């Protein structure tokens, strides 16, 4: 297998040869220029497989962020005059270059996130599906004519792009999260200042490298890299600068609440895609193997590191032992471990030691409060420092154990017994989050009752995966504001203007 350092940016040899090394850049992208931090500061990016530093990326402050916002505003004044047809044609070109560089993008995702390479291709294709959906939406951003009460008036509406969007994205599924957010804003006619997660900045930089090859005005997309948690001036600038019309955040509920509050001071529009704590309910009349397959695809996807992963697994007491047996047998047959560069491997490490610590704390807490581990997952030896195997817990209680009120974000499947529909709906709806929920039943009346009763933005019925470009993605309660993907995702970056004409 060829071992090569793709450029002086990549600080580690990997078993992959980049086709286009120009995608590997460690600088910020502002006003169409690739720039270092004015302070010269950089921050490290680690390989989750072995905690080795693989990149050092520029670490900006509000100084550069302010310049990026100015560049985005200047670009907006030009870009907003482009016809919808021209915007669609440009987006189609971006889609084409992303497709042409799919292999390198998947490799960068595997490098930064420790995602098995096959899963990285899935996340690139998932991100592409959003761009393709948004391309179709651009020329459907219709207005309306409205019958006026006053006879000599005529009223019509238009949908207008809001302007500069500040976008902040998380480390998990970085390519998809960036394209789902930035693609919608660009399709709507807005310009963007993107602050990617410090764990996966190179995915954002590579996407910007490809964006740059299309004929957008300089400053339409800007990338400001930095560890905003330890350098709050970045977030302060994005929240306070009055040229920013919309702050679109995907990340933890705690940070989302903070940013939403800050944006409230200048009454910015915000989109918030926050944390979840998905209940996964298996009723006594469910097809048990289908429910097991659904849980495998929800709970263990991306090693449990998605916002829509099942977090609390409620199983009717009468089928608990059969369900647990089938779940363990199925997960032992499903997962292949080893190097994330091996296309046969489908289960990778957690994204960092911080992620590992959180899952370990949830496991220890559950065991200390009466839970027991069901069997031991086989053949997981000799995995890296951030590896945590798929783990099934029995005798769990969602009201007394931490997983019941905190997002685990790892491959821990706590099975909680329940006895009635009323009890499980009360348990499912107690938590402040309301992103996704799932349930399995073969009873059609129960299907409608429970789908309508679950207090989440998205419900999966006899499926463990709800995410798709055509589906409005988002939560209620403390899981967020607004929807991404679908037609709603693009409309969220437009304002409806009403025009009344006297004749
Ligand atoms: N609802 C969704 O669509 C969705 C999708 C993916 C992840 N998530 C959630 O994201 C979380 C995991 O991602 P994470 O660990 O990157 O979350 P995080 O909130 O720690 O960070 C998310 C982003 O916010 C930035 N950030 C952190 N503090 C900031 C501040 N003070 N000012 C400005 N920016 C700041 C980070 O640098 C990163 O870019 C989980 O809770 C998961 O549920 C939600
Ligand atoms: O982790 C959060 C993602 O939005 C989940 S998904 O990749 O969209 O299913």
Coordinates of C-alpha atoms and ligand atoms in Angstrom, one line a residue:
X1 CA 0.0 0.0 0.0
X2 CA 1.5 3.4 -1.0
X3 CA 2.6 5.5 1.9
X4 CA 3.1 9.2 1.1
X5 CA 3.0 12.6 2.6
X6 CA 0.7 14.5 0.2
X7 CA 2.3 17.8 0.9
X8 CA 4.1 19.8 3.6
X9 CA 0.7 20.3 5.2
X10 CA 0.1 16.7 6.1
X11 CA 2.3 15.8 9.0
X12 CA 1.9 12.0 8.9
X13 CA 2.3 9.3 6.3
X14 CA -1.0 7.5 5.5
X15 CA -1.9 4.6 3.3
X16 CA -3.6 6.9 0.7
X17 CA -2.1 8.9 -2.1
X18 CA -4.0 12.2 -2.7
X19 CA -5.0 12.9 -6.3
X20 CA -5.0 16.6 -5.8
X21 CA -2.6 17.8 -3.1
X22 CA -3.8 21.4 -3.5
X23 CA -6.9 20.5 -1.5
X24 CA -4.6 20.2 1.6
X25 CA -4.1 23.8 2.7
X26 CA -4.0 24.9 6.4
X27 CA -4.9 28.6 5.9
X28 CA -8.0 30.7 6.1
X29 CA -10.0 31.6 3.0
X30 CA -11.1 35.3 3.1
X31 CA -12.3 37.4 0.2
X32 CA -10.9 34.9 -2.3
X33 CA -7.4 34.8 -0.7
X34 CA -5.7 32.1 1.3
X35 CA -4.2 33.7 4.4
X36 CA -2.3 32.9 7.6
X37 CA -3.4 34.2 11.0
X38 CA -2.1 37.7 11.5
X39 CA -0.7 36.5 14.9
X40 CA 0.9 33.5 13.2
X41 CA -1.0 31.2 15.6
X42 CA -2.0 27.7 14.6
X43 CA -3.8 24.8 16.4
X44 CA -3.2 21.0 16.0
X45 CA -5.5 18.6 14.4
X46 CA -5.2 15.0 15.7
X47 CA -5.7 11.6 14.0
X48 CA -8.3 9.9 16.2
X49 CA -6.9 6.4 15.4
X50 CA -3.6 7.2 17.3
X51 CA -3.8 10.8 18.6
X52 CA -0.9 11.8 16.4
X53 CA -0.9 15.5 15.1
X54 CA -1.7 15.4 11.4
X55 CA -2.2 19.1 10.6
X56 CA -1.5 22.5 12.1
X57 CA -4.2 25.0 11.0
X58 CA -4.3 28.8 11.3
X59 CA -6.0 29.9 14.5
X60 CA -7.8 33.2 13.9
X61 CA -9.3 35.9 16.1
X62 CA -12.0 38.5 15.6
X63 CA -9.6 40.6 13.6
X64 CA -9.7 38.2 10.6
X65 CA -13.3 37.3 11.2
X66 CA -14.3 40.9 10.9
X67 CA -12.4 41.1 7.5
X68 CA -14.2 37.9 6.4
X69 CA -17.6 39.4 7.2
X70 CA -16.7 42.6 5.3
X71 CA -15.6 40.4 2.3
X72 CA -18.9 38.5 2.4
X73 CA -20.9 41.7 2.5
X74 CA -19.0 43.1 -0.5
X75 CA -19.6 39.8 -2.4
X76 CA -23.3 39.8 -1.4
X77 CA -23.9 43.1 -3.2
X78 CA -22.8 41.4 -6.5
X79 CA -24.0 37.9 -5.9
X80 CA -27.6 39.0 -5.0
X81 CA -28.0 40.4 -8.5
X82 CA -27.3 37.0 -10.1
X83 CA -30.4 35.5 -11.7
X84 CA -31.7 32.3 -10.1
X85 CA -30.8 30.5 -13.3
X86 CA -27.2 31.7 -12.9
X87 CA -27.1 30.7 -9.3
X88 CA -28.3 27.2 -10.2
X89 CA -25.7 26.9 -12.9
X90 CA -22.9 27.9 -10.5
X91 CA -24.1 25.4 -7.9
X92 CA -24.2 22.7 -10.6
X93 CA -20.5 23.4 -11.3
X94 CA -19.7 23.2 -7.6
X95 CA -21.5 19.8 -7.5
X96 CA -19.4 18.6 -10.4
X97 CA -16.1 19.5 -8.9
X98 CA -17.1 18.0 -5.5
X99 CA -18.0 14.7 -7.3
X100 CA -14.7 14.8 -9.3
X101 CA -12.8 15.0 -5.9
X102 CA -14.9 12.5 -3.9
X103 CA -11.9 10.2 -3.2
X104 CA -9.7 12.9 -1.7
X105 CA -12.7 14.4 0.3
X106 CA -13.4 11.0 1.8
X107 CA -9.8 10.5 2.7
X108 CA -9.6 13.9 4.5
X109 CA -12.8 12.9 6.4
X110 CA -11.2 9.6 7.4
X111 CA -8.0 11.3 8.4
X112 CA -9.6 14.0 10.6
X113 CA -12.5 12.0 12.1
X114 CA -11.2 8.4 12.2
X115 CA -14.3 7.4 10.2
X116 CA -13.8 4.1 8.3
X117 CA -13.2 5.0 4.6
X118 CA -16.4 3.4 3.4
X119 CA -18.4 5.5 5.9
X120 CA -16.5 8.7 4.7
X121 CA -17.7 8.0 1.2
X122 CA -21.3 7.8 2.5
X123 CA -20.9 11.2 4.3
X124 CA -19.5 12.8 1.1
X125 CA -22.4 11.4 -1.0
X126 CA -24.9 12.5 1.7
X127 CA -23.4 16.0 1.5
X128 CA -23.6 16.0 -2.3
X129 CA -27.3 14.9 -2.1
X130 CA -28.1 18.2 -0.3
X131 CA -26.3 20.3 -3.0
X132 CA -28.3 18.4 -5.7
X133 CA -31.5 19.0 -3.8
X134 CA -30.8 22.7 -3.3
X135 CA -29.9 23.1 -7.0
X136 CA -33.5 22.0 -7.8
X137 CA -34.9 24.5 -5.2
X138 CA -33.2 27.6 -6.5
X139 CA -35.6 28.3 -9.3
X140 CA -38.6 27.3 -7.2
X141 CA -38.1 30.2 -4.7
X142 CA -41.5 31.6 -5.7
X143 CA -43.4 34.6 -4.5
X144 CA -47.2 35.0 -4.6
X145 CA -49.8 37.5 -5.6
X146 CA -52.4 38.3 -2.9
X147 CA -55.9 39.6 -3.6
X148 CA -55.9 43.1 -2.0
X149 CA -58.8 44.3 0.1
X150 CA -58.4 47.8 -1.3
X151 CA -59.6 47.7 -4.9
X152 CA -56.9 50.0 -6.4
X153 CA -54.1 48.0 -4.8
X154 CA -52.2 45.0 -6.0
X155 CA -50.1 43.0 -3.6
X156 CA -47.3 40.5 -4.4
X157 CA -44.4 38.9 -2.5
X158 CA -40.9 38.0 -3.3
X159 CA -38.4 35.8 -1.5
X160 CA -35.1 37.7 -1.0
X161 CA -31.7 36.4 0.2
X162 CA -31.0 37.7 3.7
X163 CA -27.4 38.6 3.2
X164 CA -24.3 37.5 5.1
X165 CA -24.7 34.2 7.0
X166 CA -22.4 33.2 9.8
X167 CA -22.2 29.4 9.7
X168 CA -20.7 27.3 12.5
X169 CA -20.4 23.5 12.1
X170 CA -19.5 20.5 14.3
X171 CA -16.9 17.8 13.8
X172 CA -19.2 14.9 13.2
X173 CA -20.2 14.2 9.5
X174 CA -18.2 17.4 8.7
X175 CA -18.6 17.3 4.9
X176 CA -22.3 16.7 5.1
X177 CA -22.9 19.2 7.9
X178 CA -21.0 21.9 5.9
X179 CA -22.7 21.2 2.5
X180 CA -26.2 21.0 4.2
X181 CA -25.7 24.4 5.8
X182 CA -23.5 26.3 3.3
X183 CA -25.2 24.9 0.2
X184 CA -28.6 26.1 1.4
X185 CA -27.4 29.6 2.1
X186 CA -25.5 29.9 -1.2
X187 CA -28.5 28.5 -3.1
X188 CA -30.7 31.1 -1.4
X189 CA -28.4 33.9 -2.7
X190 CA -26.6 34.6 0.6
X191 CA -22.9 34.8 1.2
X192 CA -21.2 32.8 4.0
X193 CA -18.5 33.0 6.7
X194 CA -18.0 29.5 7.8
X195 CA -16.3 28.6 11.1
X196 CA -15.7 24.8 11.0
X197 CA -15.0 22.6 14.0
X198 CA -11.4 22.7 15.2
X199 CA -11.4 18.9 15.0
X200 CA -12.1 18.8 11.3
X201 CA -11.1 22.1 9.6
X202 CA -9.4 20.4 6.6
X203 CA -12.8 19.1 5.4
X204 CA -14.0 22.7 5.2
X205 CA -10.8 24.0 3.6
X206 CA -11.0 21.3 0.9
X207 CA -14.6 22.2 0.2
X208 CA -13.6 25.8 -0.2
X209 CA -10.8 24.9 -2.5
X210 CA -13.4 23.3 -4.8
X211 CA -15.8 26.2 -4.4
X212 CA -13.0 28.6 -5.5
X213 CA -12.8 26.8 -8.8
X214 CA -16.4 27.9 -9.7
X215 CA -17.2 31.4 -10.8
X216 CA -18.6 32.8 -7.6
X217 CA -17.6 36.4 -6.6
X218 CA -14.6 36.5 -4.3
X219 CA -15.9 36.5 -0.7
X220 CA -19.1 34.5 -1.5
X221 CA -17.7 31.8 0.8
X222 CA -15.1 32.5 3.5
X223 CA -13.5 30.0 5.9
X224 CA -12.3 31.2 9.3
X225 CA -10.6 28.5 11.3
X226 CA -10.1 28.6 15.0
X227 CA -10.8 27.0 18.3
X228 CA -13.8 29.2 19.2
X229 CA -14.3 27.5 22.6
X230 CA -10.9 28.8 23.8
X231 CA -10.9 31.9 21.6
X232 CA -14.3 33.4 22.2
X233 CA -13.6 36.5 20.1
X234 CA -14.4 34.5 17.0
X235 CA -18.0 33.8 18.2
X236 CA -18.4 37.3 19.6
X237 CA -17.6 38.8 16.2
X238 CA -20.0 36.5 14.4
X239 CA -22.8 37.2 16.9
X240 CA -22.3 41.0 17.2
X241 CA -21.3 42.2 13.8
X242 CA -24.4 43.9 12.3
X243 CA -23.5 42.9 8.8
X244 CA -24.3 39.3 9.8
X245 CA -28.0 38.7 9.1
X246 CA -28.3 35.1 10.1
X247 CA -26.3 32.8 12.4
X248 CA -26.7 29.2 11.5
X249 CA -25.3 26.8 14.1
X250 CA -24.9 23.1 14.3
X251 CA -23.5 21.7 17.5
X252 CA -24.2 21.1 21.2
X253 CA -27.2 22.5 22.9
X254 CA -25.1 24.3 25.5
X255 CA -23.2 26.3 22.8
X256 CA -26.3 26.8 20.8
X257 CA -28.1 28.3 23.7
X258 CA -25.2 30.7 24.3
X259 CA -24.9 31.8 20.7
X260 CA -28.7 32.2 20.3
X261 CA -28.6 34.5 23.4
X262 CA -25.8 36.5 22.0
X263 CA -27.5 36.9 18.6
X264 CA -30.7 38.0 20.4
X265 CA -28.8 41.2 21.4
X266 CA -28.9 42.3 17.7
X267 CA -32.0 40.3 16.9
X268 CA -30.3 38.2 14.3
X269 CA -32.2 35.4 12.7
X270 CA -30.7 32.1 13.9
X271 CA -30.9 28.4 12.9
X272 CA -30.1 26.0 15.6
X273 CA -29.4 22.3 15.0
X274 CA -28.5 21.0 18.4
X275 CA -28.2 18.0 20.6
X276 CA -30.6 15.1 20.8
X277 CA -31.4 12.2 23.1
X278 CA -33.4 10.0 20.9
X279 CA -35.8 7.5 22.4
X280 CA -36.0 4.2 20.5
X281 CA -39.2 2.2 21.5
X282 CA -39.8 -1.5 20.7
X283 CA -43.4 -2.4 21.5
X284 CA -44.4 -6.0 22.3
X285 CA -46.0 -6.5 18.9
X286 CA -42.9 -5.3 16.9
X287 CA -41.0 -7.5 14.4
X288 CA -38.0 -8.0 16.7
X289 CA -35.4 -8.6 14.0
X290 CA -36.5 -5.5 12.1
X291 CA -36.3 -3.5 15.3
X292 CA -32.8 -4.9 16.0
X293 CA -31.7 -4.0 12.5
X294 CA -33.1 -0.5 12.9
X295 CA -31.4 0.0 16.2
X296 CA -28.0 -1.2 14.8
X297 CA -28.4 1.4 12.0
X298 CA -29.3 4.1 14.5
X299 CA -27.4 3.5 17.7
X300 CA -24.1 2.3 16.2
X301 CA -23.9 4.5 13.1
X302 CA -20.6 6.5 13.1
X303 CA -19.8 4.7 16.4
X304 CA -22.8 6.3 17.9
X305 CA -21.6 9.8 17.1
X306 CA -24.6 11.4 15.5
X307 CA -27.2 13.7 16.9
X308 CA -30.0 11.4 15.8
X309 CA -28.5 8.2 17.3
X310 CA -30.8 6.3 19.6
X311 CA -29.8 7.3 23.1
X312 CA -32.5 5.6 25.3
X313 CA -33.7 2.2 24.1
X314 CA -37.1 1.3 25.5
X315 CA -38.0 -2.4 25.1
X316 CA -41.3 -3.9 26.2
X317 CA -40.6 -6.2 29.2
X318 CA -42.2 -9.2 27.6
X319 CA -39.7 -9.3 24.7
X320 CA -36.6 -7.9 26.5
X321 CA -34.6 -11.1 26.6
X322 CA -35.3 -12.1 23.0
X323 CA -34.5 -8.6 21.8
X324 CA -31.2 -8.4 23.7
X325 CA -30.1 -11.8 22.4
X326 CA -30.9 -10.9 18.8
X327 CA -29.3 -7.5 19.2
X328 CA -26.0 -8.9 20.5
X329 CA -25.9 -11.7 17.9
X330 CA -26.6 -9.2 15.1
X331 CA -24.0 -6.6 16.2
X332 CA -21.4 -9.3 16.5
X333 CA -22.1 -10.4 13.0
X334 CA -22.3 -6.8 11.6
X335 CA -19.2 -5.0 12.7
X336 CA -15.7 -5.5 11.3
X337 CA -12.8 -3.8 13.2
X338 CA -9.3 -2.8 12.1
X339 CA -7.6 0.0 10.2
X340 CA -10.1 2.7 9.1
X341 CA -8.4 2.7 5.7
X342 CA -9.5 -0.9 5.1
X343 CA -12.7 -0.9 3.1
X344 CA -14.0 -3.9 4.9
X345 CA -13.9 -2.1 8.3
X346 CA -17.2 -0.5 9.3
X347 CA -16.7 0.5 12.9
X348 CA -14.1 3.2 13.9
X349 CA -12.8 5.0 17.0
X350 CA -14.4 7.8 18.8
X351 CA -13.4 11.3 17.6
X352 CA -11.1 12.1 20.6
X353 CA -10.2 11.2 24.1
X354 CA -12.9 13.6 25.3
X355 CA -15.5 11.6 23.4
X356 CA -14.2 8.4 24.9
X357 CA -14.3 9.8 28.4
X358 CA -17.9 10.8 28.1
X359 CA -19.0 7.3 27.0
X360 CA -16.9 5.7 29.7
X361 CA -18.6 8.0 32.3
X362 CA -22.1 7.0 31.1
X363 CA -21.1 3.3 31.3
X364 CA -19.7 3.6 34.8
X365 CA -22.7 5.6 36.0
X366 CA -25.1 3.0 34.6
X367 CA -23.2 0.1 36.2
X368 CA -23.0 1.9 39.5
X369 CA -26.8 2.3 39.4
X370 CA -27.7 -1.3 38.7
X371 CA -27.1 -1.9 35.0
X372 CA -25.3 -4.9 33.7
X373 CA -23.3 -5.5 30.5
X374 CA -24.9 -8.0 28.2
X375 CA -22.2 -10.4 27.0
X376 CA -18.8 -9.0 25.7
X377 CA -18.3 -7.9 22.1
X378 CA -15.8 -10.2 20.5
X379 CA -12.7 -9.5 18.4
X380 CA -12.3 -5.8 19.5
X381 CA -8.7 -6.2 20.8
X382 CA -5.8 -4.1 19.6
X383 CA -7.9 -1.1 18.5
X384 CA -6.5 2.5 19.0
X385 CA -6.6 4.7 22.2
X386 CA -10.0 6.2 21.4
X387 CA -11.8 2.9 20.6
X388 CA -15.0 1.9 22.5
X389 CA -16.7 -1.3 21.4
X390 CA -20.5 -1.6 20.7
X391 CA -21.8 -2.3 24.3
X392 CA -25.3 -3.4 25.3
X393 CA -26.6 -2.7 28.8
X394 CA -29.4 -4.5 30.6
X395 CA -31.5 -3.5 33.7
X396 CA -31.3 0.2 32.8
X397 CA -33.3 3.1 34.2
X398 CA -33.6 6.3 32.1
X399 CA -34.7 8.3 35.1
X400 CA -31.8 7.5 37.4
X401 CA -28.9 7.0 34.9
X402 CA -27.0 9.8 33.1
X403 CA -27.8 8.5 29.6
X404 CA -31.4 9.4 30.4
X405 CA -30.7 13.1 30.5
X406 CA -27.4 13.4 28.6
X407 CA -26.5 12.7 25.0
X408 CA -24.0 9.8 25.2
X409 CA -22.5 10.3 21.7
X410 CA -21.0 6.8 21.6
X411 CA -21.8 3.1 21.0
X412 CA -23.6 2.4 24.3
X413 CA -27.0 0.8 24.0
X414 CA -28.9 1.0 27.3
X415 CA -32.0 -1.3 27.2
X416 CA -34.8 0.1 29.4
X417 CA -37.8 -2.2 30.1
X418 CA -41.3 -0.7 30.0
X419 CA -44.8 -2.2 30.5
X420 CA -47.3 0.2 28.8
X421 CA -47.6 2.7 26.0
X422 CA -48.6 5.4 28.4
X423 CA -45.5 4.8 30.6
X424 CA -43.1 4.7 27.6
X425 CA -44.5 7.9 26.1
X426 CA -44.1 9.7 29.4
X427 CA -40.5 8.5 29.6
X428 CA -39.7 9.3 26.0
X429 CA -41.1 12.9 26.2
X430 CA -39.6 13.9 29.6
X431 CA -36.2 15.1 28.4
X432 CA -35.7 18.7 27.2
X433 CA -34.4 17.5 23.8
X434 CA -36.7 16.8 20.9
X435 CA -34.7 16.0 17.8
X436 CA -35.4 12.4 16.6
X437 CA -37.4 9.5 18.0
X438 CA -38.0 6.0 16.7
X439 CA -40.5 3.2 17.4
X440 CA -41.4 -0.3 16.1
X441 CA -45.0 -1.7 16.1
X442 CA -47.1 -3.7 13.7
X443 CA -50.3 -2.1 15.0
X444 CA -51.5 0.6 12.6
X445 CA -53.6 2.5 15.2
X446 CA -50.7 2.5 17.6
X447 CA -48.5 3.8 14.8
X448 CA -50.6 6.9 14.4
X449 CA -51.1 7.4 18.1
X450 CA -47.4 7.2 19.0
X451 CA -46.1 9.1 15.9
X452 CA -48.4 12.0 16.9
X453 CA -47.6 11.8 20.6
X454 CA -43.8 11.8 20.4
X455 CA -42.5 15.3 21.1
X456 CA -39.6 15.5 18.5
X457 CA -39.0 17.2 15.2
X458 CA -38.4 13.9 13.4
X459 CA -40.0 10.5 14.0
X460 CA -38.8 7.2 12.5
X461 CA -41.5 4.5 12.3
X462 CA -40.1 1.0 11.6
X463 CA -36.9 2.7 10.4
X464 CA -33.7 3.5 12.2
X465 CA -32.5 6.2 9.8
X466 CA -34.6 9.3 9.1
X467 CA -31.9 11.6 7.6
X468 CA -32.3 12.5 3.9
X469 CA -31.8 15.6 1.8
X470 CA -35.5 15.8 0.9
X471 CA -36.6 15.6 4.6
X472 CA -36.9 18.6 6.8
X473 CA -34.2 18.0 9.4
X474 CA -34.4 19.6 12.8
X475 CA -35.7 19.5 16.4
X476 CA -38.2 21.0 18.8
X477 CA -37.7 22.1 22.5
X478 CA -34.0 22.4 23.3
X479 CA -32.9 20.5 20.1
X480 CA -33.1 23.5 18.0
X481 CA -34.8 26.1 15.8
X482 CA -35.5 25.8 12.1
X483 CA -35.1 23.0 9.5
X484 CA -32.2 22.0 7.3
X485 CA -32.4 20.2 4.0
X486 CA -35.6 20.0 2.0
X487 CA -37.2 23.1 0.6
X488 CA -37.4 24.5 4.1
X489 CA -33.6 24.6 4.4
X490 CA -33.2 27.0 1.5
X491 CA -36.3 29.1 2.4
X492 CA -34.8 29.7 5.9
X493 CA -32.1 31.9 4.3
X494 CA -34.7 34.1 2.5
X495 CA -37.0 36.8 3.8
X496 CA -40.5 37.3 2.3
X497 CA -41.0 40.9 1.1
X498 CA -44.5 42.1 0.4
X499 CA -45.0 44.8 -2.2
X500 CA -48.2 46.8 -2.5
X501 CA -48.8 48.7 -5.7
X502 CA -51.5 51.4 -6.1
X503 CA -53.0 51.4 -9.6
Ligands
LIG1 N1 -28.9 18.8 15.1 C1 -28.0 18.5 14.3 O1 -28.2 18.6 13.0 C2 -26.6 18.2 14.8 C3 -25.7 17.7 13.8 C4 -24.4 17.3 14.2 C5 -24.1 17.5 15.6 N2 -25.0 18.0 16.5 C6 -24.6 18.1 17.9 O2 -23.3 18.7 17.9 C7 -22.6 18.2 19.1 C8 -21.3 17.6 18.7 O3 -20.5 18.5 18.0 P1 -19.4 19.4 18.7 O4 -18.7 18.7 19.8 O5 -18.6 20.0 17.6 O6 -20.3 20.6 19.4 P2 -19.8 22.0 20.0 O7 -21.0 22.7 20.3 O8 -18.8 21.7 21.0 O9 -19.1 22.7 18.7 C9 -19.8 22.9 17.5 C10 -19.1 24.1 16.8 O10 -19.3 25.3 17.7 C11 -18.0 25.9 17.8 N3 -18.0 26.6 19.1 C12 -17.9 26.1 20.4 N4 -17.9 27.1 21.3 C13 -18.1 28.3 20.6 C14 -18.3 29.6 20.9 N5 -18.2 30.0 22.2 N6 -18.5 30.6 20.0 C15 -18.5 30.2 18.6 N7 -18.4 28.9 18.2 C16 -18.2 28.0 19.2 C17 -17.0 24.8 17.8 O11 -15.7 25.3 17.5 C18 -17.6 24.0 16.6 O12 -17.3 24.6 15.4 C19 -23.5 17.1 19.7 O13 -24.2 17.6 20.7 C20 -24.5 16.8 18.5 O14 -25.7 16.3 19.0 C21 -26.2 18.3 16.1
LIG2 O1 -25.1 14.3 13.8 C1 -26.0 14.9 13.3 C2 -26.3 14.8 11.9 O2 -27.1 15.8 11.4 C3 -27.0 13.5 11.8 S1 -27.2 13.0 10.1 O3 -25.9 12.7 9.5 O4 -27.8 14.2 9.4 O5 -28.1 11.8 10.1

